[in-house]
Amino acid sequence: MGRRIGSVRLWGVLGLLGSLLLAAGIPAGAAARRGPGGGGSGPGVNHAVDDPFTADRTSWWRQDRFGMFVHFGAYSNLEGEYTRPDGTVCRDAEWIKRQCKIPTDAYERQAATFDPADFDARALVRAAKDAGQRYLVITTKHHDGYAMWPTRQNTWNLRDHSAFDPHRDLLAELKHAADAAGIKLGFYYSIWDWHDPDFADPATFPRYKKRMYAQLKELVDGYDPALLWFDGDWDADDPVNRWSRRDGADLQAYLHRLNPDLIVNNRVGKRGVTDGDFGTPEQKIPDEPVAGQLWESCMTLNDHWGFARYDTHWKSPATLVTNLLTVASRGGNYLLNVGPDRRGRIPQASLDRLRETGRWLTAYGQGAAVYGAGYTGLVAEPSWGTVSRRGDTLHASVASWPEPGGALHLAARAPFTVTGARVLGSDRPVTVTPRGDGYDLTPTGPAPGPLPAVIRLAITPPKAAPAGHGTGLWARSWDNDAFAGAPVVSGVDPTVNKSYRFDGSPDPRIPADRFSTRWSGRIEPRYDETYTLTTVSDDTVRLWIDGRLVIAHATPHEVAVDRATVRLTAGHRHRIRIEHTQRSGEAHMKLLWSSPSQSQQIVPSRQLYPDGR
Ligand code: FHN
């Protein structure tokens, strides 16, 4: 909330200023807070202000791993069923207006009866905590355009168009409860809007965008969410969705100016690897860590996001725990959904399964396999379960317990030693035997229970060379895309982490199109391992290591991820050279690395040394 000055809340004044600026077509946030890196736009601006894989800004999200998704809106009032005038019943959930072809006036009439009087923010937050969910994302506006807060941008909202108590503010109640419980709060916001008359017409779409910016400013300034979860980004009809990659780039810059600590998902743009801070696979789990971007898998508990009274196809606690462990072991987050009913109550079947999940996480410290844990390249993912790493501990979660005396094989991808092993919640010994390419783990006794069991392995990891003391690479940039003539700018660049998007460039003297950059120097790994070097580039990239061309994606392309595996020597300063060219449109250039011992990150400056040429 804004700070009080006299009898006027500061943000009320800024809000007035913002409204005036907005009327002029300038997003109000432009006049508000500016984040690190200036947060501006235009030549000389790089919008990549940090590395989401390591930034303090994203630390809580990367540690918490497990969140609650809440789909709640005017559609909930129908509870998944709509009886047509001819008496036939049509079923869906949050898409019910569209799928059941409900006329807008009929949908508005039903929304006017929406009264979630039993919505209990503290109960919802408590359900999340009991489940072990450490952040919560609630729909503030779904595709039907209905706002769940008292927006000043229209009257299609819970305050002005419902039977709900007009003195209540559901999001404010949730913000208070989440803060009190130490749960981070995120807001879902659909770009695609079936209700706003300005959305459908290209001539008025800019007016819709201004209203959308104003609503997002209300949400950010009014409730201080930690995260914005955009949706409805895809190309669609009825209404045609004109949201573009450039719109996404502009919105990200605007939100960064509103609050530089905000975490934003990749649906702010067009779900690209350079859009927002994390990818959003839905109802599925990637087979391995996503190259170039953090990620979060979102899933329903049954088959619907919004409440559907007839949907009893609930996932079992075993499925939920196994999904959570799999996601964490591959370095992702798990966002698991509840759909409150028309009164705002969480279905008991949801609560039961969430509680079982929470019980598993708290039992015997099993949550250590999830919270603050993540992908390890030290071992190959086994057939019998998953393995996550947290410091010098591996947690092997066993979904398929071996027959008595049977062994669980763990294939090592780099040499490490196991100094201890025990099943959490059991005092029975686990025998660890070096075998072939790794270890055999032989537990004793039967599986501790129907849900996955966790074997905690204390390890001595591969030896790391001391951290480097580099400063970055020597970077030269030209105002042409052929490295021709004298560079416009030269100097030490701490990292290769550039999202110029549509308007940025390496220097104010270099236009947003037709430029090139060469980085050169040394790269110093800390492990004797095979590294994966990942580039994220637009328009072209070439990468040399020790004079060998290992990535050559030299035909102009849209944002692309390229990878090369290179054997590197710990503490040795390998020669590196990168060439990036930008023709037109978007521009991006990032260099990341990973290895069995090194988790994925933008190559840090302390491991890079300029050659000054
Ligand atoms: O269309 C929406 C759907 O209703 C739901 O909100 C999911 C949740 O991520 N997102 C869209 C489908 O991808």
XYZ file of C-alpha atoms and ligand atoms in Angstrom:
626
model
C 0.000 0.000 0.000
C 1.229 3.564 -0.486
C 2.899 5.514 2.386
C 0.669 8.108 4.103
C 1.621 11.767 3.689
C -0.734 13.837 5.798
C -4.183 12.559 4.948
C -3.304 11.561 1.388
C -1.752 8.252 0.551
C 1.407 8.777 -1.513
C 0.400 6.246 -4.110
C -2.937 7.996 -4.424
C -1.026 11.078 -5.591
C 1.216 8.985 -7.835
C -1.881 7.168 -9.002
C -3.383 10.522 -10.030
C -0.105 11.454 -11.742
C -0.066 8.015 -13.299
C -3.597 8.426 -14.608
C -2.665 11.759 -16.176
C 0.426 10.222 -17.806
C -1.568 7.215 -18.917
C -4.124 9.464 -20.572
C -1.201 10.799 -22.566
C -0.399 7.209 -23.553
C 2.690 7.053 -21.366
C 2.490 4.059 -19.030
C 2.335 5.591 -15.594
C 5.136 3.412 -14.328
C 7.522 5.339 -16.527
C 7.246 8.189 -14.056
C 7.581 5.964 -11.045
C 10.394 3.917 -9.618
C 13.363 3.028 -11.831
C 15.130 -0.200 -11.134
C 18.784 -1.186 -11.462
C 20.165 -0.841 -14.978
C 18.046 2.281 -15.356
C 15.036 0.274 -16.435
C 14.785 2.534 -19.437
C 14.495 1.675 -23.103
C 16.306 2.565 -26.291
C 19.827 2.371 -27.767
C 22.433 1.492 -25.189
C 19.960 -0.395 -22.990
C 20.348 -4.076 -22.092
C 17.155 -5.384 -20.492
C 18.897 -8.413 -18.970
C 19.577 -6.851 -15.581
C 20.594 -10.082 -13.854
C 20.830 -13.859 -14.215
C 17.576 -15.463 -12.995
C 19.551 -18.642 -12.282
C 21.577 -16.899 -9.557
C 19.994 -13.495 -8.812
C 18.951 -12.568 -5.264
C 15.700 -11.399 -6.851
C 14.748 -14.988 -7.794
C 16.338 -16.762 -4.841
C 13.112 -17.331 -2.888
C 11.411 -18.750 -5.982
C 14.297 -21.136 -6.733
C 14.415 -22.293 -3.113
C 10.649 -22.659 -2.500
C 10.045 -24.983 -5.463
C 6.376 -25.719 -4.659
C 3.465 -23.309 -5.070
C -0.320 -23.244 -5.071
C -2.227 -22.104 -8.146
C -5.753 -20.776 -7.503
C -8.265 -20.449 -10.338
C -11.135 -18.357 -9.010
C -13.389 -15.987 -10.932
C -16.872 -15.303 -12.248
C -16.766 -18.679 -14.027
C -16.579 -20.329 -10.560
C -20.113 -19.142 -9.928
C -21.383 -21.703 -12.463
C -19.353 -24.509 -10.838
C -18.661 -26.065 -14.209
C -22.203 -26.419 -15.531
C -24.403 -24.115 -17.611
C -28.018 -24.941 -18.345
C -28.930 -23.542 -21.732
C -32.348 -21.978 -22.365
C -33.372 -25.232 -24.096
C -32.642 -27.109 -20.865
C -29.525 -28.895 -22.084
C -26.516 -28.764 -19.753
C -23.094 -27.756 -20.984
C -19.967 -28.443 -18.969
C -16.596 -26.781 -18.687
C -14.861 -24.696 -16.024
C -12.953 -21.438 -16.520
C -13.613 -21.607 -20.270
C -17.353 -22.199 -19.788
C -18.437 -18.919 -21.381
C -16.538 -19.794 -24.544
C -17.047 -23.537 -24.681
C -20.750 -23.339 -23.853
C -21.314 -20.295 -26.054
C -22.967 -18.386 -23.242
C -24.214 -15.022 -24.563
C -22.389 -12.135 -22.920
C -25.554 -10.710 -21.365
C -26.387 -14.094 -19.834
C -22.851 -14.453 -18.525
C -22.993 -10.969 -17.045
C -26.345 -11.778 -15.404
C -24.934 -14.868 -13.738
C -21.824 -12.972 -12.632
C -24.070 -10.431 -10.912
C -25.144 -13.246 -8.541
C -21.536 -14.234 -7.721
C -21.083 -14.053 -3.941
C -17.950 -15.816 -2.633
C -18.919 -14.892 0.907
C -17.154 -17.941 2.307
C -13.832 -17.076 0.721
C -11.423 -17.359 3.638
C -7.963 -16.071 2.790
C -6.426 -17.432 5.958
C -7.901 -20.874 5.300
C -6.575 -20.822 1.751
C -3.098 -19.825 2.916
C -3.231 -22.420 5.658
C -4.160 -25.070 3.079
C -1.123 -24.043 1.053
C 1.156 -24.191 4.076
C -0.275 -27.560 5.131
C 0.501 -28.827 1.640
C 4.069 -27.543 1.825
C 3.349 -24.918 -0.836
C 5.459 -21.849 -0.172
C 3.998 -19.418 -2.704
C 0.520 -18.859 -4.067
C -0.614 -17.551 -7.473
C -4.268 -16.513 -7.804
C -6.147 -15.518 -10.944
C -6.886 -11.808 -10.778
C -8.345 -11.680 -14.300
C -8.891 -14.720 -16.494
C -9.818 -14.717 -20.174
C -13.380 -13.623 -19.352
C -11.909 -10.265 -18.340
C -13.592 -10.255 -14.918
C -11.356 -8.550 -12.359
C -11.216 -9.988 -8.864
C -10.258 -6.648 -7.316
C -11.940 -3.174 -7.313
C -10.262 -1.988 -10.499
C -10.920 1.595 -11.539
C -10.586 0.740 -15.233
C -14.064 -0.741 -15.695
C -17.067 -2.039 -13.774
C -16.608 -5.669 -14.840
C -15.227 -6.740 -11.520
C -16.005 -8.306 -8.165
C -16.665 -4.958 -6.487
C -18.975 -3.459 -9.106
C -20.580 -6.529 -10.699
C -21.454 -9.205 -8.145
C -23.463 -9.913 -5.018
C -20.247 -9.888 -2.961
C -19.863 -7.592 0.049
C -18.653 -4.299 -1.489
C -16.633 -3.541 1.646
C -14.419 -6.588 1.125
C -11.320 -6.742 -1.084
C -10.497 -10.413 -1.645
C -6.970 -9.750 -2.920
C -6.191 -7.458 0.000
C -7.401 -10.169 2.389
C -5.199 -12.699 0.640
C -2.177 -10.387 0.651
C -2.566 -9.847 4.387
C -2.975 -13.567 5.090
C -0.045 -14.527 2.846
C 2.255 -11.956 4.449
C 1.231 -13.121 7.919
C 1.969 -16.736 6.983
C 5.250 -16.020 5.185
C 3.830 -17.172 1.855
C 4.843 -15.254 -1.288
C 1.848 -13.984 -3.287
C 1.667 -13.997 -7.093
C -1.024 -12.779 -9.462
C -2.187 -14.490 -12.626
C -3.336 -12.051 -15.318
C -4.728 -13.010 -18.717
C -3.693 -10.808 -21.620
C -6.391 -12.305 -23.847
C -9.703 -10.690 -22.882
C -13.060 -11.911 -24.140
C -15.045 -9.083 -22.552
C -13.229 -5.797 -23.171
C -14.709 -4.272 -26.343
C -11.373 -2.636 -27.210
C -9.515 -5.944 -27.325
C -10.979 -7.242 -30.554
C -10.517 -4.242 -32.834
C -6.982 -3.395 -34.057
C -7.966 0.254 -34.013
C -8.820 0.129 -30.318
C -6.350 -2.537 -29.136
C -3.935 0.234 -27.991
C -6.703 1.495 -25.735
C -7.076 -2.009 -24.278
C -3.321 -2.110 -23.639
C -3.432 1.195 -21.756
C -6.243 -0.197 -19.609
C -4.237 -3.358 -19.052
C -1.151 -1.350 -18.020
C -3.327 0.633 -15.638
C -4.763 -2.543 -14.123
C -1.304 -4.042 -13.687
C -0.175 -0.847 -11.998
C -3.169 -1.096 -9.651
C -2.175 -4.666 -8.808
C 1.531 -3.953 -8.324
C 1.074 -0.707 -6.399
C -1.987 -1.822 -4.505
C -1.009 -5.332 -3.390
C 2.774 -5.628 -3.938
C 2.801 -9.131 -5.433
C 6.140 -10.917 -5.641
C 5.307 -12.473 -8.990
C 3.143 -11.912 -12.069
C 1.949 -14.989 -13.911
C 0.746 -13.920 -17.367
C -1.420 -16.067 -19.578
C -3.450 -15.679 -22.757
C -0.373 -14.740 -24.770
C -0.941 -17.118 -27.672
C -2.230 -16.259 -31.153
C -5.980 -16.860 -30.991
C -9.262 -15.967 -32.668
C -12.578 -14.762 -31.356
C -11.283 -12.336 -30.378
C -8.133 -12.244 -32.411
C -5.219 -11.901 -30.025
C -2.948 -9.162 -31.315
C -0.453 -9.441 -28.466
C 3.015 -9.456 -29.994
C 6.579 -10.173 -28.923
C 7.218 -6.437 -29.002
C 4.211 -5.909 -26.713
C 5.751 -8.435 -24.357
C 9.105 -6.666 -24.466
C 7.490 -3.309 -23.741
C 5.437 -4.726 -20.892
C 8.461 -6.382 -19.284
C 10.315 -3.060 -19.342
C 7.300 -1.311 -17.853
C 6.894 -3.849 -15.057
C 10.616 -3.668 -14.285
C 10.219 0.073 -13.827
C 7.234 -0.488 -11.559
C 9.071 -2.998 -9.398
C 12.560 -4.275 -10.318
C 12.192 -7.221 -7.929
C 9.127 -8.662 -9.641
C 9.426 -12.171 -11.026
C 7.531 -12.625 -14.304
C 6.763 -15.777 -16.299
C 7.447 -16.275 -20.009
C 3.799 -15.799 -21.035
C 4.357 -12.039 -20.648
C 5.660 -12.336 -24.212
C 5.221 -15.382 -26.381
C 6.632 -18.078 -24.068
C 10.122 -17.651 -25.474
C 13.340 -18.567 -23.682
C 14.107 -14.834 -23.335
C 10.591 -13.882 -22.190
C 10.299 -13.238 -18.481
C 12.204 -15.212 -15.851
C 10.838 -18.736 -16.236
C 9.205 -21.126 -18.660
C 5.738 -22.574 -18.017
C 5.228 -26.165 -19.202
C 1.617 -27.001 -18.448
C 0.206 -30.380 -17.355
C 3.585 -31.934 -18.148
C 7.116 -32.222 -16.795
C 10.132 -31.604 -19.076
C 12.370 -34.647 -19.477
C 15.403 -32.651 -18.360
C 16.356 -29.150 -17.203
C 15.300 -26.485 -19.686
C 18.305 -25.002 -21.516
C 18.649 -21.268 -20.971
C 15.718 -20.617 -18.646
C 14.264 -21.520 -15.271
C 10.956 -23.357 -15.448
C 7.811 -24.223 -13.504
C 5.361 -27.000 -14.323
C 1.727 -26.118 -13.537
C -0.898 -28.814 -13.062
C -4.457 -29.379 -11.993
C -5.395 -31.659 -9.118
C -8.221 -33.152 -11.189
C -8.848 -32.323 -14.865
C -9.966 -28.723 -14.531
C -8.415 -25.452 -13.376
C -11.644 -23.787 -12.324
C -14.097 -25.553 -10.026
C -16.154 -28.264 -11.790
C -18.541 -30.037 -9.462
C -18.677 -33.151 -11.673
C -14.896 -33.626 -11.984
C -13.825 -36.245 -9.463
C -10.783 -37.428 -11.402
C -8.333 -36.498 -8.644
C -4.612 -37.242 -8.768
C -3.427 -39.527 -5.982
C -1.004 -38.351 -3.282
C 1.569 -40.778 -4.743
C 1.262 -39.090 -8.131
C 1.550 -35.629 -6.589
C 4.616 -36.488 -4.499
C 6.275 -38.275 -7.417
C 5.568 -35.305 -9.708
C 6.996 -32.888 -7.163
C 10.167 -34.951 -6.713
C 10.601 -35.343 -10.465
C 10.174 -31.626 -11.061
C 12.640 -30.687 -8.307
C 15.184 -33.249 -9.510
C 15.158 -31.594 -12.928
C 15.586 -28.110 -11.472
C 11.994 -26.921 -11.827
C 9.136 -25.637 -9.699
C 5.715 -27.247 -9.286
C 2.584 -25.077 -9.272
C -0.368 -27.223 -8.216
C -3.894 -25.874 -8.645
C -7.026 -25.591 -6.557
C -10.365 -24.288 -7.843
C -12.598 -22.847 -5.121
C -16.365 -23.275 -5.541
C -18.914 -20.477 -6.042
C -18.837 -19.586 -2.348
C -15.041 -19.477 -2.316
C -14.544 -22.809 -0.532
C -11.766 -25.233 -1.477
C -13.082 -28.708 -2.375
C -12.459 -31.209 0.408
C -10.968 -33.672 -2.079
C -8.366 -31.006 -2.938
C -7.628 -30.332 0.709
C -7.202 -34.041 1.452
C -4.642 -34.576 -1.287
C -2.761 -31.399 -0.512
C -2.591 -32.334 3.143
C -1.199 -35.788 2.275
C 1.480 -34.107 0.168
C 2.385 -31.805 3.022
C 2.546 -34.685 5.461
C 5.005 -36.489 3.184
C 7.179 -33.388 2.899
C 7.375 -32.836 6.640
C 7.809 -36.517 7.536
C 11.430 -37.466 8.356
C 12.721 -34.292 6.717
C 11.797 -35.612 3.257
C 11.157 -32.068 2.115
C 14.944 -31.677 1.856
C 14.675 -33.547 -1.453
C 12.615 -30.584 -2.754
C 13.177 -27.294 -0.933
C 16.452 -25.673 -1.947
C 17.280 -28.831 -3.880
C 17.679 -29.137 -7.602
C 19.135 -30.857 -10.624
C 22.447 -32.619 -10.397
C 24.485 -33.674 -13.389
C 26.583 -35.882 -11.111
C 24.340 -38.863 -11.766
C 22.110 -40.100 -14.538
C 18.406 -40.087 -13.663
C 17.691 -43.660 -12.521
C 14.816 -45.809 -13.709
C 13.669 -46.436 -10.136
C 13.175 -42.809 -9.107
C 14.812 -39.412 -9.097
C 17.829 -37.733 -7.518
C 18.124 -34.140 -6.373
C 21.128 -32.316 -4.980
C 21.433 -29.852 -2.144
C 25.040 -28.976 -1.356
C 27.023 -32.124 -0.521
C 23.872 -34.203 -0.136
C 22.024 -36.193 -2.745
C 18.458 -37.294 -2.110
C 17.570 -40.443 -4.029
C 13.783 -40.711 -4.045
C 12.746 -44.285 -4.668
C 9.430 -44.829 -6.412
C 10.143 -48.520 -7.169
C 11.499 -50.210 -4.056
C 13.723 -53.217 -4.820
C 12.952 -56.794 -3.883
C 14.632 -57.849 -0.598
C 18.381 -57.814 -1.207
C 17.898 -56.049 -4.514
C 20.082 -53.083 -5.406
C 19.334 -49.678 -6.858
C 22.033 -48.689 -9.349
C 23.149 -45.086 -9.551
C 25.269 -44.229 -12.612
C 27.820 -41.491 -11.900
C 28.707 -38.933 -14.573
C 31.654 -37.602 -12.629
C 33.754 -39.148 -9.832
C 32.431 -38.582 -6.330
C 32.481 -40.618 -3.155
C 29.575 -41.607 -0.936
C 30.381 -41.156 2.736
C 27.010 -42.034 4.196
C 23.594 -43.381 3.241
C 20.347 -43.825 5.098
C 16.659 -44.093 4.380
C 14.831 -41.142 5.888
C 12.404 -42.428 8.475
C 14.136 -45.777 8.872
C 17.077 -46.971 10.938
C 17.706 -49.901 8.621
C 21.138 -49.805 6.955
C 21.744 -49.071 3.292
C 24.755 -50.769 1.724
C 26.635 -48.687 -0.833
C 28.802 -50.695 -3.218
C 30.910 -49.222 -6.002
C 29.701 -51.010 -9.102
C 30.579 -50.385 -12.755
C 29.905 -46.768 -13.682
C 28.600 -45.839 -10.242
C 27.169 -47.322 -7.099
C 24.685 -49.974 -6.037
C 22.462 -48.879 -3.177
C 21.059 -51.865 -1.327
C 18.464 -50.964 1.294
C 17.219 -53.489 3.781
C 13.676 -54.296 4.668
C 10.459 -53.421 2.905
C 9.550 -50.045 1.443
C 8.764 -47.671 4.315
C 5.327 -46.904 2.872
C 3.170 -46.428 -0.222
C 4.712 -43.102 -1.127
C 8.294 -42.629 -2.424
C 11.040 -43.268 0.109
C 14.135 -41.074 0.257
C 17.701 -42.299 0.625
C 19.958 -39.486 1.825
C 23.486 -39.799 0.459
C 26.284 -37.786 1.991
C 28.906 -37.265 -0.696
C 32.322 -35.840 -1.235
C 31.845 -34.060 -4.553
C 34.446 -33.608 -7.283
C 37.209 -31.233 -6.255
C 36.712 -27.644 -7.341
C 39.513 -25.317 -8.300
C 39.478 -22.081 -6.267
C 37.003 -19.499 -7.493
C 38.511 -17.301 -10.171
C 39.186 -13.603 -9.872
C 38.329 -12.637 -13.397
C 36.524 -9.473 -14.439
C 34.856 -10.504 -17.678
C 35.710 -10.594 -21.377
C 37.027 -7.914 -23.694
C 34.055 -6.709 -25.755
C 34.110 -4.655 -28.918
C 30.927 -3.497 -30.631
C 30.446 -2.095 -34.097
C 27.563 -0.086 -35.573
C 27.446 -2.553 -38.444
C 26.768 -6.293 -38.524
C 30.113 -7.215 -40.086
C 32.655 -6.205 -37.442
C 33.890 -3.703 -40.038
C 36.128 -0.744 -39.274
C 36.906 0.587 -35.841
C 34.573 -0.568 -33.054
C 32.347 2.133 -31.641
C 32.942 0.898 -28.108
C 35.465 -1.410 -26.443
C 35.920 -2.475 -22.879
C 35.556 -5.235 -20.293
C 32.101 -6.820 -20.239
C 31.506 -8.709 -16.944
C 29.251 -11.330 -18.510
C 27.685 -12.223 -21.844
C 24.094 -11.634 -20.809
C 22.284 -9.407 -23.282
C 18.597 -8.973 -23.953
C 18.516 -5.930 -26.190
C 15.022 -6.966 -27.343
C 13.696 -4.540 -29.991
C 15.039 -1.194 -28.826
C 18.298 -1.836 -27.002
C 21.913 -2.015 -28.208
C 25.441 -2.215 -26.787
C 25.866 1.563 -26.646
C 23.780 4.754 -27.039
C 25.795 5.489 -30.196
C 24.784 2.153 -31.728
C 21.283 1.846 -33.227
C 19.012 -1.050 -32.359
C 19.605 -2.722 -35.715
C 22.713 -3.676 -37.688
C 25.353 -4.057 -35.046
C 27.906 -6.714 -34.017
C 29.878 -7.581 -30.940
C 32.986 -9.695 -30.396
C 33.941 -10.930 -26.944
C 37.399 -12.399 -26.405
C 39.500 -13.613 -23.529
C 39.742 -16.651 -21.310
C 37.209 -18.863 -19.562
C 38.277 -20.662 -16.403
C 36.222 -23.653 -15.220
C 36.376 -24.895 -11.665
C 35.961 -28.588 -12.510
C 37.737 -31.113 -14.688
C 34.550 -32.024 -16.477
C 32.705 -31.994 -19.730
C 30.874 -28.694 -19.805
C 27.765 -27.820 -21.724
C 28.119 -24.327 -23.167
C 24.750 -22.842 -24.067
C 24.151 -19.772 -26.188
C 20.832 -17.972 -26.490
C 21.076 -15.764 -29.537
C 19.255 -13.588 -32.064
C 20.327 -13.008 -34.945
C 23.592 -15.004 -35.235
C 26.241 -16.499 -32.987
C 29.615 -18.183 -33.303
C 31.591 -19.534 -30.354
C 35.227 -20.687 -30.298
C 36.972 -22.485 -27.444
C 40.756 -22.794 -27.715
C 40.468 -21.775 -31.348
C 37.923 -24.477 -32.198
C 34.532 -23.383 -33.525
C 32.069 -25.209 -31.277
C 28.845 -23.301 -32.007
C 28.120 -21.845 -35.432
C 24.591 -20.614 -35.894
C 25.527 -17.962 -38.399
C 22.350 -17.787 -40.406
C 20.128 -14.988 -39.072
C 17.539 -16.502 -36.776
C 14.946 -15.629 -34.199
C 15.773 -16.405 -30.584
C 17.566 -19.761 -30.598
C 19.309 -21.976 -28.075
C 22.505 -23.728 -29.186
C 24.657 -26.050 -27.126
C 28.130 -27.544 -27.328
C 29.899 -29.990 -25.023
C 33.534 -29.238 -24.338
C 36.018 -30.960 -22.042
C 37.542 -28.279 -19.813
C 40.324 -28.377 -17.257
C 39.789 -27.019 -13.767
C 41.712 -23.807 -13.149
C 42.920 -23.649 -16.751
C 42.167 -20.473 -18.683
C 40.825 -21.702 -22.011
C 40.682 -19.217 -24.877
C 37.185 -18.109 -25.742
C 35.759 -15.955 -28.529
C 32.140 -15.135 -29.238
C 30.746 -13.250 -32.212
C 27.183 -11.975 -32.236
C 25.478 -10.054 -35.008
C 22.145 -8.289 -35.036
C 20.396 -7.591 -38.315
C 16.899 -6.355 -37.384
C 14.071 -7.006 -34.952
C 14.997 -8.586 -31.630
C 18.533 -8.997 -30.353
C 19.752 -11.350 -27.645
C 23.083 -12.916 -26.714
C 23.654 -15.016 -23.583
C 26.391 -17.463 -22.644
C 25.600 -20.049 -19.995
C 27.427 -23.138 -18.807
C 26.745 -26.284 -16.811
C 28.568 -29.479 -15.957
C 28.053 -32.480 -13.682
C 29.175 -30.307 -10.779
C 28.136 -26.887 -12.078
C 24.456 -25.998 -12.176
C 23.256 -23.974 -15.141
C 24.056 -20.250 -14.960
C 25.251 -17.280 -16.978
C 29.048 -17.736 -16.955
C 30.058 -15.478 -14.039
C 32.595 -12.692 -14.480
C 34.963 -14.138 -11.872
C 35.606 -17.032 -14.268
C 36.200 -14.803 -17.302
C 39.378 -12.873 -18.168
C 39.686 -10.185 -20.869
C 42.496 -10.409 -23.398
C 42.461 -6.704 -24.079
C 42.754 -7.219 -27.863
O -6.542 -21.103 -21.001
C -5.818 -21.151 -19.778
C -6.436 -22.129 -18.837
O -7.753 -21.769 -18.581
C -5.622 -22.130 -17.527
O -5.668 -20.845 -16.924
C -4.185 -22.523 -17.851
C -3.347 -22.494 -16.581
O -2.016 -22.324 -16.901
N -3.627 -21.570 -18.795
C -4.355 -21.466 -20.066
C -4.174 -22.704 -20.903
O -2.792 -22.812 -21.240
